[in-house]
Coordinates of C-alpha atoms and ligand atoms in Angstrom, one line a residue:
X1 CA 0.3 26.8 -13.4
X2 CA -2.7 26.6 -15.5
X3 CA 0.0 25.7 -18.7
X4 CA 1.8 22.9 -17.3
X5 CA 1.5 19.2 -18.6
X6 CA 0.4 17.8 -15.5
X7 CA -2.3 15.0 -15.4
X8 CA -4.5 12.7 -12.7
X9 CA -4.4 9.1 -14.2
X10 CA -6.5 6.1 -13.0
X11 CA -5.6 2.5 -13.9
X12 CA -7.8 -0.1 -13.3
X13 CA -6.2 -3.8 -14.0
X14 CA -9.1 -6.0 -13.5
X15 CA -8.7 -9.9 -12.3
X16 CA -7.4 -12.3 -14.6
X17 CA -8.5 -16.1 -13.1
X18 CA -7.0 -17.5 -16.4
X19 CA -3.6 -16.6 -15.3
X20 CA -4.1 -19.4 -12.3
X21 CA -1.6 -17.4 -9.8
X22 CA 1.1 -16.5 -12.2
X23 CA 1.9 -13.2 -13.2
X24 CA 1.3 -11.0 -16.2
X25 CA 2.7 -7.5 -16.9
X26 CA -0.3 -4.8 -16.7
X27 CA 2.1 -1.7 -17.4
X28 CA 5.9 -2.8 -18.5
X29 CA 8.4 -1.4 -17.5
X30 CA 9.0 2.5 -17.8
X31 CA 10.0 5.3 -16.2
X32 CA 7.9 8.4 -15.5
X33 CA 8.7 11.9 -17.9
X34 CA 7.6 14.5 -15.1
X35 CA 9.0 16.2 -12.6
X36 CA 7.2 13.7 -9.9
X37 CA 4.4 11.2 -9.4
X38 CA 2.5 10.7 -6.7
X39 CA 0.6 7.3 -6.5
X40 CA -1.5 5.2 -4.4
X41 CA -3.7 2.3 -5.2
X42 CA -7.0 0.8 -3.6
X43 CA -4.7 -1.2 -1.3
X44 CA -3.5 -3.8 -3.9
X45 CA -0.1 -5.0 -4.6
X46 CA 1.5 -4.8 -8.2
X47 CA 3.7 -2.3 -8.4
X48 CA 7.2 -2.7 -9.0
X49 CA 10.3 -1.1 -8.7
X50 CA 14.0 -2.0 -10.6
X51 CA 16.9 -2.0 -8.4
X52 CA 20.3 -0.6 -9.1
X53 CA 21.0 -4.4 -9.8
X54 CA 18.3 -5.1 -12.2
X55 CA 16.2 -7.0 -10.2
X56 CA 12.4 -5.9 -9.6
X57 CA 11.1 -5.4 -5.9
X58 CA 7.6 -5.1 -5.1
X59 CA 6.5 -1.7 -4.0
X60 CA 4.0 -2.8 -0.8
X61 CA 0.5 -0.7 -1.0
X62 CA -0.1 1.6 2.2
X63 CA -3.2 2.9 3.0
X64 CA -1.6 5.5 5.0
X65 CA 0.6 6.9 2.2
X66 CA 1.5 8.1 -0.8
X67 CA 4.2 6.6 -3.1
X68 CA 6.3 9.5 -4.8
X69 CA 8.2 8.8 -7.6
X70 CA 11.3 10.8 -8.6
X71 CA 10.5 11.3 -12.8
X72 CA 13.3 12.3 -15.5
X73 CA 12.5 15.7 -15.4
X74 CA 13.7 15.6 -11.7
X75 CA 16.4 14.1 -12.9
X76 CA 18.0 16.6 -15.1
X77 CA 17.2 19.2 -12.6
X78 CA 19.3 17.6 -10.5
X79 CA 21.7 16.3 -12.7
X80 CA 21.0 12.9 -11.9
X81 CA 21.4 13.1 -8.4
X82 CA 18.1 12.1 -7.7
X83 CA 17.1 8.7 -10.3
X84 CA 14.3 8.9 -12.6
X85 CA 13.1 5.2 -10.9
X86 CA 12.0 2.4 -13.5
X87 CA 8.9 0.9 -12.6
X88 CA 6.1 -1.2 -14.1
X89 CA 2.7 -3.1 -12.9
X90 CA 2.1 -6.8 -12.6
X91 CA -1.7 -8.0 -12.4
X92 CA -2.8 -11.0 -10.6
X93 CA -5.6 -13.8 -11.8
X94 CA -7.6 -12.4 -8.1
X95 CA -7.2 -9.4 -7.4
X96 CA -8.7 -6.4 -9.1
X97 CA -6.1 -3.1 -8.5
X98 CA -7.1 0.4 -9.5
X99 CA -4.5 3.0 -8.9
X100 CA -4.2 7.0 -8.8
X101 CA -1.1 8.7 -10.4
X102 CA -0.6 12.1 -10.2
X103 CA 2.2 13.1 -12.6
X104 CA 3.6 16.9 -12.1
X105 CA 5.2 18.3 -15.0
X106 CA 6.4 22.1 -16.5
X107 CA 4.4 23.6 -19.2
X108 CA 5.8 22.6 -22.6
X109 CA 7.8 26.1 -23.1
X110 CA 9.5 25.7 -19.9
X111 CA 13.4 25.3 -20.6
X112 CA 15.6 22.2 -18.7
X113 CA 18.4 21.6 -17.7
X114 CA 20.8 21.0 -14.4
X115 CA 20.1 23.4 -11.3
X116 CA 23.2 25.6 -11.1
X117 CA 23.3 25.1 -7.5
X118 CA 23.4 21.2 -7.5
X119 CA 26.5 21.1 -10.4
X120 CA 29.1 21.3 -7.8
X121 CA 32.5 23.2 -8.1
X122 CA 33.7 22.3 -11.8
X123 CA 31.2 19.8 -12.1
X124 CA 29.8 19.3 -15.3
X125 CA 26.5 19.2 -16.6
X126 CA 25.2 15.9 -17.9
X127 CA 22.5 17.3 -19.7
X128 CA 22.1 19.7 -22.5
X129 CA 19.1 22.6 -21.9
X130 CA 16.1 21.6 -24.0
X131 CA 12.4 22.8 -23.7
X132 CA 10.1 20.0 -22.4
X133 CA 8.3 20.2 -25.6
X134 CA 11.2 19.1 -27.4
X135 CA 11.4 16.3 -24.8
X136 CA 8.0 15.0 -25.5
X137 CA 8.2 15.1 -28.8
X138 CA 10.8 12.9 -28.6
X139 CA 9.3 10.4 -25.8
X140 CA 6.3 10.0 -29.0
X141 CA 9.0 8.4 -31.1
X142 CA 10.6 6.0 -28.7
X143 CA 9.2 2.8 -27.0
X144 CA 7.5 2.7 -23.6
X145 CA 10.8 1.4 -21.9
X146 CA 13.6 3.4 -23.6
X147 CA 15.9 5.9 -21.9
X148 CA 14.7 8.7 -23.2
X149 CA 17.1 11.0 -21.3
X150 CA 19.8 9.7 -23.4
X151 CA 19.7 11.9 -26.3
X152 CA 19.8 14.9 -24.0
X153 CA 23.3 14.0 -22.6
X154 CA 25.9 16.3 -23.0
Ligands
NAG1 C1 -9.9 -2.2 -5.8 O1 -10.8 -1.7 -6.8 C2 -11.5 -2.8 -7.5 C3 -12.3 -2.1 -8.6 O2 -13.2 -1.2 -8.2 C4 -12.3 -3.5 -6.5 O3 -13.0 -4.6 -7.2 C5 -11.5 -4.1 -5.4 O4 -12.3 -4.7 -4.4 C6 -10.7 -3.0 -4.7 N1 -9.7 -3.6 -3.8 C7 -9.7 -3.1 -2.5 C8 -8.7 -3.9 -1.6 O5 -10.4 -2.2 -2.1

């Protein structure tokens, strides 16, 4: 769809020796807005995920894959059956990382909300329907790590 806000990122998070093997954050913590992500870096660890727990878990790099990431928009349409997954980037003092992200999203007139299908029998809908230009209007306001989602709760 030649309307929709998707976009091709690349990261590069050079060396930083001065760190002397601890770690600095290169990209904190955040979830993605989309629908879905698809990563994949030059075969260099930093990427982390948060666990239900809290605690981070690295995300090992694969040459032989891609790392798809479930975004809030996915979220909604599922209503949050499928987790928008908090993630961020570490950076090391040796090794230089550059990562690809493609990040699919709906054109900024598309309207949101729960799939029918997925609500259940009586279920309810966790989120209100709201146009995905009203949500990134909103994402401009907040910080990088806030819950957007949140004021589209029902
Ligand atoms: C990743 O990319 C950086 C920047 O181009 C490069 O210096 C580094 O050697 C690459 N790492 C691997 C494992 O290919």
């Amino acid at each position: 769809d030649a309307e929709s806000d998707s976009m091709l990122r690349v990261n590069h998070y050079p060396p930083r020796p001065e760190l002397q093997g601890r770690l600095l954050t290169g990209f904190g913590e955040h979830t993605d807005p989309q629908v879905i992500s698809v990563l994949r870096s030059n075969g260099t660890s930093g990427l982390e995920i948060c666990a239900r727990d809290g605690s981070w878990a690295a995300v090992p790099p694969d040459p032989d894959s891609f790392f798809v990431n479930v975004a809030d928009a996915m979220q909604v349409l599922t209503n949050g059956r499928f987790r928008s997954v908090r993630h961020r980037v570490v950076v090391s003092s040796e090794r230089p990382r550059v990562s690809m992200i493609f990040f699919g999203g709906p054109p900024f007139g598309q309207r949101l909300a729960p799939l029918r299908q997925l609500l259940g029998d009586g279920g309810r809908s966790r989120y209100r329907e709201f146009t995905w230009k009203e949500y990134k209007s909103s994402t401009h306001k907040g910080r990088l790590a806030t819950d957007r989602l949140c004021s589209f709760e029902n």
